[in-house]
XYZ file of C-alpha atoms in Angstrom:
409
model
C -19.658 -2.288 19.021
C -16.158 -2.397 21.019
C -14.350 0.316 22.553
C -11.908 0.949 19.646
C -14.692 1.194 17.019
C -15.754 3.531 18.800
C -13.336 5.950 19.847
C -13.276 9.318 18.081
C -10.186 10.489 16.542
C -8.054 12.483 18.690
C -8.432 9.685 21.029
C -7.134 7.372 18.597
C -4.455 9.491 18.039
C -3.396 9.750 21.326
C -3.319 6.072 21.354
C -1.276 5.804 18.280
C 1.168 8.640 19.359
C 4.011 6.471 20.423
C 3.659 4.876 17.009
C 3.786 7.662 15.378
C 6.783 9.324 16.756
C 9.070 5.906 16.631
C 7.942 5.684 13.082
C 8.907 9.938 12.553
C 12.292 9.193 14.394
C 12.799 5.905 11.954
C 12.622 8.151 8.915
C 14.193 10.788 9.874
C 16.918 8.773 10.438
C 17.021 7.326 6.928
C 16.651 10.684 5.265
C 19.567 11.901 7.466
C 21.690 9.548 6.870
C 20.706 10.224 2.757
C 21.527 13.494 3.282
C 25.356 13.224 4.373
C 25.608 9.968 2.048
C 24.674 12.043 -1.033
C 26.402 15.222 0.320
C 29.735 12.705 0.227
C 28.461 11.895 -3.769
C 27.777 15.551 -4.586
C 24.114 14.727 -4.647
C 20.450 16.183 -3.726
C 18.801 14.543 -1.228
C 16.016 16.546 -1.990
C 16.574 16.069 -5.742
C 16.672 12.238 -4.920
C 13.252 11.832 -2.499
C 11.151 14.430 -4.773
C 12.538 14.566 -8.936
C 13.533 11.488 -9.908
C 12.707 8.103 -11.676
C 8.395 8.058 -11.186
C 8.610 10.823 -9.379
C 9.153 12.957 -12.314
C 6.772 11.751 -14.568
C 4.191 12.315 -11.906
C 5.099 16.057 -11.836
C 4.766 16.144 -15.120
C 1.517 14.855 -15.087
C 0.234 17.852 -12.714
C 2.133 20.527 -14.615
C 0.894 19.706 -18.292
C -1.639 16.903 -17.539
C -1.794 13.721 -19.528
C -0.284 13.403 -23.573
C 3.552 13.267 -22.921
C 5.235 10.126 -23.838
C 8.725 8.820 -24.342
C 9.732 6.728 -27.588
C 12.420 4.945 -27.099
C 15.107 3.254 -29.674
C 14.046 -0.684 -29.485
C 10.165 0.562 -30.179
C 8.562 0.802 -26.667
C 6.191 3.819 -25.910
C 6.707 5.022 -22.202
C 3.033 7.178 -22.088
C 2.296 8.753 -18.641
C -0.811 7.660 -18.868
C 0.332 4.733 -16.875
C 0.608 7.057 -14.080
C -2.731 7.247 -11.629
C -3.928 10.516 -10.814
C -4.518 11.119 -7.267
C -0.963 11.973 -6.482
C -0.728 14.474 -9.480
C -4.246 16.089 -8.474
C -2.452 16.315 -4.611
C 0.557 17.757 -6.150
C -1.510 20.573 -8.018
C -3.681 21.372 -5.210
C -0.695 21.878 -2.955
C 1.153 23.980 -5.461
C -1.850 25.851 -5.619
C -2.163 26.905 -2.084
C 1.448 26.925 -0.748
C 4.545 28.582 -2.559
C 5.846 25.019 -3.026
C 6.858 23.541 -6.391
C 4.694 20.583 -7.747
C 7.811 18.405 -6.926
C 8.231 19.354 -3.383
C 4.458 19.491 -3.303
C 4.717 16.365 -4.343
C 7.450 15.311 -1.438
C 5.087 17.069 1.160
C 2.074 14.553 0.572
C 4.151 11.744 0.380
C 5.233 12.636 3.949
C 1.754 13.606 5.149
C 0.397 10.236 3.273
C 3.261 8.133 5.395
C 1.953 9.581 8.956
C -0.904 8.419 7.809
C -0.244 4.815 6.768
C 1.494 4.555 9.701
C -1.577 5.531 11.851
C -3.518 3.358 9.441
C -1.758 0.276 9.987
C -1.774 1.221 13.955
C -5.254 1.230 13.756
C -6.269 -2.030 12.060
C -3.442 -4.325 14.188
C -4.795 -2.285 17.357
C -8.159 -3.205 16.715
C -7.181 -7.000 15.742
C -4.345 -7.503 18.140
C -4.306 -4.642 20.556
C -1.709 -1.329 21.470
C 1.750 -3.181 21.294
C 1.885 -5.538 18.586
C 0.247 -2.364 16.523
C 3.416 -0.113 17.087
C 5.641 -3.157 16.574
C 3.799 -3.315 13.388
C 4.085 0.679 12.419
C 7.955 0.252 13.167
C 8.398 -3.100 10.786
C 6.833 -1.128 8.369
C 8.965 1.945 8.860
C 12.259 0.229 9.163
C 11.770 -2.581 6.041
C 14.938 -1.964 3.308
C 13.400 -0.403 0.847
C 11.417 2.143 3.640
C 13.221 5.415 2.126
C 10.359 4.964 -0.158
C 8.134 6.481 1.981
C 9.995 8.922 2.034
C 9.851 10.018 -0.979
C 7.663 12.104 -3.757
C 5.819 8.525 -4.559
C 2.094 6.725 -4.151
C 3.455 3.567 -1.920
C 2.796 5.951 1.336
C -0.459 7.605 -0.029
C -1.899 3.956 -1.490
C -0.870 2.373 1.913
C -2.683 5.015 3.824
C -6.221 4.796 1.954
C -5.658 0.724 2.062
C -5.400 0.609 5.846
C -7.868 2.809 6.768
C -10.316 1.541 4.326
C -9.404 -2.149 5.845
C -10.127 0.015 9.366
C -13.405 0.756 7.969
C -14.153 -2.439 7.051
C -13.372 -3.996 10.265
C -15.357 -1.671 11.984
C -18.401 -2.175 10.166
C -18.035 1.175 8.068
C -18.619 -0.231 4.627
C -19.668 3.406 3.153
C -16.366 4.578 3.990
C -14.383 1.613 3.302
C -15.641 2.059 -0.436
C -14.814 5.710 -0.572
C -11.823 5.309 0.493
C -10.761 1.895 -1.883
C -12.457 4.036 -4.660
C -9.092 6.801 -3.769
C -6.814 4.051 -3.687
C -8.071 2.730 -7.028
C -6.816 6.372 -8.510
C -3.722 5.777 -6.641
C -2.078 3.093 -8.370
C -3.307 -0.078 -10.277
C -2.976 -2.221 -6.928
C -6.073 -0.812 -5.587
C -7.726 -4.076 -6.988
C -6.214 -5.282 -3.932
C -8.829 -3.181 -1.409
C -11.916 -3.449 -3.654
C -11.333 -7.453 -3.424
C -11.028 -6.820 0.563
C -14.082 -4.536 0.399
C -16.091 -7.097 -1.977
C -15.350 -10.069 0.110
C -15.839 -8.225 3.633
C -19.223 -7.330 2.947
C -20.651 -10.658 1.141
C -19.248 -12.766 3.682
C -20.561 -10.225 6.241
C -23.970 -10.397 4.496
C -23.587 -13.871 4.240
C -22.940 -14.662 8.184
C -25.848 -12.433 9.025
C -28.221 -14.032 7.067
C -27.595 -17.558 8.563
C -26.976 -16.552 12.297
C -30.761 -14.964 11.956
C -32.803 -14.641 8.049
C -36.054 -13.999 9.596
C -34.652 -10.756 11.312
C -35.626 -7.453 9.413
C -33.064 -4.618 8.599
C -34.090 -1.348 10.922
C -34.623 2.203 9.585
C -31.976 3.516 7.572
C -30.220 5.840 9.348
C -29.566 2.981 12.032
C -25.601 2.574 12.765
C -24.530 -0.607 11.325
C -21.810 -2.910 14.341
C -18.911 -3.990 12.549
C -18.602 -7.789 11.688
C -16.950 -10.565 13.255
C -13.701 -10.390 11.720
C -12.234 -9.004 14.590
C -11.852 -11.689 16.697
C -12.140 -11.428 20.653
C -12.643 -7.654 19.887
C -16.122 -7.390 18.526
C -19.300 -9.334 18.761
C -20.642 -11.660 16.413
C -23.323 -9.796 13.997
C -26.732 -10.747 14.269
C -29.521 -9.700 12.514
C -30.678 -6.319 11.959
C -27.471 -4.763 10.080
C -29.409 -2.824 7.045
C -28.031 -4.360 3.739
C -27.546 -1.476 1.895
C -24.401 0.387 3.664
C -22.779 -2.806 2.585
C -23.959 -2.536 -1.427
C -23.430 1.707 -1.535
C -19.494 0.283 0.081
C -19.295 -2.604 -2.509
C -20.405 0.194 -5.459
C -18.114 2.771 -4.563
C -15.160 0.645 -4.313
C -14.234 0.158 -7.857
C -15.228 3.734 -9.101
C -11.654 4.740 -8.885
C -9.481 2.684 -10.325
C -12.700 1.656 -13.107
C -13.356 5.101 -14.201
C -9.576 5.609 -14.944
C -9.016 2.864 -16.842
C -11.817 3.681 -18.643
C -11.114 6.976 -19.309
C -7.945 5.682 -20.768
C -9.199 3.314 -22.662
C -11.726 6.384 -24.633
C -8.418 9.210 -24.706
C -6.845 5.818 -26.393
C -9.242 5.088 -28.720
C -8.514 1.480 -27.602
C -11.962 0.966 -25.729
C -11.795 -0.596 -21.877
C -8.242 -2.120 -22.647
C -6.314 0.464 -23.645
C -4.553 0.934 -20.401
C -3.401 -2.203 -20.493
C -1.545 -1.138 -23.925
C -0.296 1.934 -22.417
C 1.616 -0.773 -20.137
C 2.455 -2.760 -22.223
C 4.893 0.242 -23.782
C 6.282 0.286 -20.158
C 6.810 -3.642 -20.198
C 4.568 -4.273 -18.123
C 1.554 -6.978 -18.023
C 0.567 -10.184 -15.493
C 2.116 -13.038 -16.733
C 2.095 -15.359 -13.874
C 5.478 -14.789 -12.580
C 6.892 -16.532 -15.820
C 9.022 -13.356 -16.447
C 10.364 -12.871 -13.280
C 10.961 -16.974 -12.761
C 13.053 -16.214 -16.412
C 14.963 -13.495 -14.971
C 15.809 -15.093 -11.459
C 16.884 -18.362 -13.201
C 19.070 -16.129 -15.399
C 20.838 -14.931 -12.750
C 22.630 -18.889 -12.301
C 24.125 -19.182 -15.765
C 27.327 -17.722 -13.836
C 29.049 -18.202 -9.940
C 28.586 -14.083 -8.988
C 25.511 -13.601 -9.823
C 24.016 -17.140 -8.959
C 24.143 -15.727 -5.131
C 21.904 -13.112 -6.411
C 19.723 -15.846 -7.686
C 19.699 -17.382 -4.709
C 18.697 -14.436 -2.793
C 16.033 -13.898 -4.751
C 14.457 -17.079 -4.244
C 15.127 -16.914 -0.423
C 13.174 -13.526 -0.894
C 10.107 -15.027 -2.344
C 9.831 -17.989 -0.037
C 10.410 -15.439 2.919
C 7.345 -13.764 1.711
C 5.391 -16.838 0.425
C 6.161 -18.210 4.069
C 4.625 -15.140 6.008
C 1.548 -14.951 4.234
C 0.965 -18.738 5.179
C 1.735 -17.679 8.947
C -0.634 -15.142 7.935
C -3.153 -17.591 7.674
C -2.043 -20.021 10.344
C -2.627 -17.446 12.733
C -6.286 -16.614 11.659
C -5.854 -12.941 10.285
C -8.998 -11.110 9.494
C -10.215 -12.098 5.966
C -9.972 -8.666 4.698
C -6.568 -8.655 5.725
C -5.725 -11.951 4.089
C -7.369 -11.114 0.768
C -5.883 -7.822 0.764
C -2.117 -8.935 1.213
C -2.799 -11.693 -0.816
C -3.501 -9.715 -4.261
C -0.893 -7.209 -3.286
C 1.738 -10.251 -2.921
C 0.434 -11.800 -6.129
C 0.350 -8.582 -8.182
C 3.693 -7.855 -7.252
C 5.371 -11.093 -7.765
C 3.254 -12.378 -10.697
C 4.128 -9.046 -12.875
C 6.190 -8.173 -15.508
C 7.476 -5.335 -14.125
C 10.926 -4.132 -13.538
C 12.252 -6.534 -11.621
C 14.210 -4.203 -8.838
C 11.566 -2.567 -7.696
C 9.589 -5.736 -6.578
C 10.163 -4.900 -2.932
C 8.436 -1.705 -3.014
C 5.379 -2.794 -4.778
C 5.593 -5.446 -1.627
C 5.724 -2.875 0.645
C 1.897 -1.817 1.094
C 1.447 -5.679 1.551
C 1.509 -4.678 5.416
C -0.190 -7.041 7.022
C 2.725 -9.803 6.293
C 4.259 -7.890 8.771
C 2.270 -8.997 11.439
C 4.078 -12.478 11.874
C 6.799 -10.921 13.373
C 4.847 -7.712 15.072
C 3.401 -10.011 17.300
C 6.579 -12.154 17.681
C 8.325 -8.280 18.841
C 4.879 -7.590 20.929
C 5.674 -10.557 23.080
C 9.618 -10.019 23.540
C 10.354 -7.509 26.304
C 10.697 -4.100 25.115
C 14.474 -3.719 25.699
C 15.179 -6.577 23.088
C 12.788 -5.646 20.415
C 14.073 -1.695 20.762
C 17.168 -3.481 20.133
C 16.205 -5.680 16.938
C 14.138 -2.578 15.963
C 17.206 0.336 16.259
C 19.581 -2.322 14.892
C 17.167 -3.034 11.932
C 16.893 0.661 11.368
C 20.220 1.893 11.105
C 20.884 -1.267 8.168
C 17.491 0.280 6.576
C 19.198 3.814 6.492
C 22.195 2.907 5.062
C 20.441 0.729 2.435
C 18.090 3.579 1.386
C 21.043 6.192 1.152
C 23.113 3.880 -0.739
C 20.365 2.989 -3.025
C 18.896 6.027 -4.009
C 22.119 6.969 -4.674
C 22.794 4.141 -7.286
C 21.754 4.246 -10.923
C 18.709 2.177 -11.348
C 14.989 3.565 -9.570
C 13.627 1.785 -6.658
């Protein structure tokens, strides 16, 4: 087992600190400059980052629980049962103990839940491609244009933190903790298909390796720690036999319990048996279709000159990200990683959804970012504290000026 599998966790704290505090000083900045912006627009920054758009309806969910719904003129039912419940349970539970208000409860976890995605992702690229590309990779994260969102009283922080360091578990051979913790992100948001894929295909082609490199070996006692597999390349030897089979199967078991037993439960409060949450989205306008939707709605945007750059931009978008998850690949990423960004990407760009907030369901996709972490890893540090500061203050103004604008992120 290497060194970083290893380490406890105030030593892997320690390693992640300067991570940590460029990624604080990165949003603090953006919720600065959202202060004075919305100040200027007789606004609530606070009102903005904790009560608004989703983040309402998930304080509603932990005041009153589930039953509320909005019908609205052309027919559609907006149910909060669309909402996952880890972030409302959070909300109560901090209520409950502090003398916050569920919706600055609510802003309080999202803040805790973004220190620690960012020491999530820190972790994984650390282990994969060691201490430099890893904070390169926590800043990219922190300073992408729709970042204020982690800002904010929302699950992309929270989801991104139980995704990393359940991929951290995986790559480190933890597979009873890497299911516990998908299982959380599968009551986080519907996504967490993403890490129960990542889980599912970690541990059979873990299982799978072992097996070949030596089948006649037999598993030891239970109880025997089991050395993380050979995804890591360079970092971690290649697993023989003797790794007991069933931390793997307990891992692949607990994965989908979250996001399964919600659904279900859904389905039975419905009365519309194990699909009824995908008619509660449905109300919302919301469904996988492919991408036909949003291919109908980008092509829309060229029936006129103004909003054909829009159009444009939008497909420079999606080859941008359709071009870093093939670099992705190129550069022989982990598999976990690779099948996790990979659903994320395709969820994201192959829904129905509102269209405008497409970057932010991107944004827990963060291993796309690792293209260009390593590209910063290998500059010298005075140019990418350059790119990164420069790409920061554009991210500020971006988030202040959209959160101050009409339509949710």
């Amino acid at each position: 087992m290497t060194d970083l599998a290893t380490r406890p966790a105030p030593t892997l704290l320690r390693r992640a600190a300067p991570a940590l505090l460029g990624y604080a000083a990165v949003r603090a900045l953006g919720v600065v400059v959202l202060t004075v912006w919305s100040a200027a627009r007789d606004k609530s920054a606070l009102t903005l980052l904790s009560a608004r758009w989703d983040a309402l309806w998930y304080t509603r969910v932990a005041e009153l629980g589930y039953g509320y719904e909005v019908r609205l003129p052309n027919g559609d039912v907006h149910s909060n049962l669309a909402f996952f419940p880890l972030l409302p349970w959070l909300e109560r539970a901090v209520s409950a103990v502090t003398p916050l208000s569920y919706a600055h409860a609510g802003l309080a976890v999202g803040t805790l839940a973004s220190l620690g995605a960012a020491w999530g992702i820190f972790a994984v690229v650390d282990l994969v491609y060691g201490r430099r590309a890893g904070v390169c990779a926590v800043l990219l994260w922190a300073v992408l244009p729709v970042g204020i969102v982690q800002s904010m009283a929302y699950t992309e922080a929270l989801f991104t933190a139980l995704a990393a360091w359940s991929l951290y578990a995986v790559l480190t051979g933890r597979w009873v903790t890497a299911g516990a913790l998908a299982a959380l992100a599968g009551l986080t948001r519907p996504v967490g298909l993403a890490v129960v894929a990542a889980v599912w295909t970690a541990a059979i082609t873990s299982y799978v390796r072992q097996r070949r490199h030596d089948p006649t070996t037999p598993s030891p006692p239970a109880g025997t720690p089991d050395p993380p597999p050979s995804f890591v390349r360079n970092r971690s030897p290649e697993v023989s036999g003797g790794t007991p089979w069933w931390p793997r199967a307990l891992g692949m078991l607990l994965a989908p319990l979250g996001a399964a037993g919600y659904v279900l439960w859904v389905g039975e409060r419905t009365d519309k048996g194990p699909l009824g949450y995908l008619d509660v989205q449905a109300g919302w306008r919301n469904g996988f279709d492919g991408g036909y939707a949003f291919a109908r709605f980008v092509a829309d945007k060229f029936t006129s000159f103004p909003s054909a750059l829009a159009g444009v931009g939008l497909i420079a978008g999606v080859a941008a990200v359709v071009w870093l998850y093939v670099i992705c690949v190129r550069q022989g990423q982990p598999l976990p990683l690779l099948v996790y960004a990979g659903v994320v990407t395709a969820l994201a760009l192959c829904a129905s959804s509102y269209f405008g907030s497409k970057p932010r369901l991107l944004m827990p996709a963060f291993p796309l970012l690792l293209p260009l972490a390593l590209a910063l890893a290998r500059a010298r540090t005075p140019r990418s504290a350059a790119v990164l500061g420069g790409v920061a203050a554009v991210s500020a103004a971006y988030g202040a000026f959209w959160l101050n604008g009409s339509g949710p992120p």
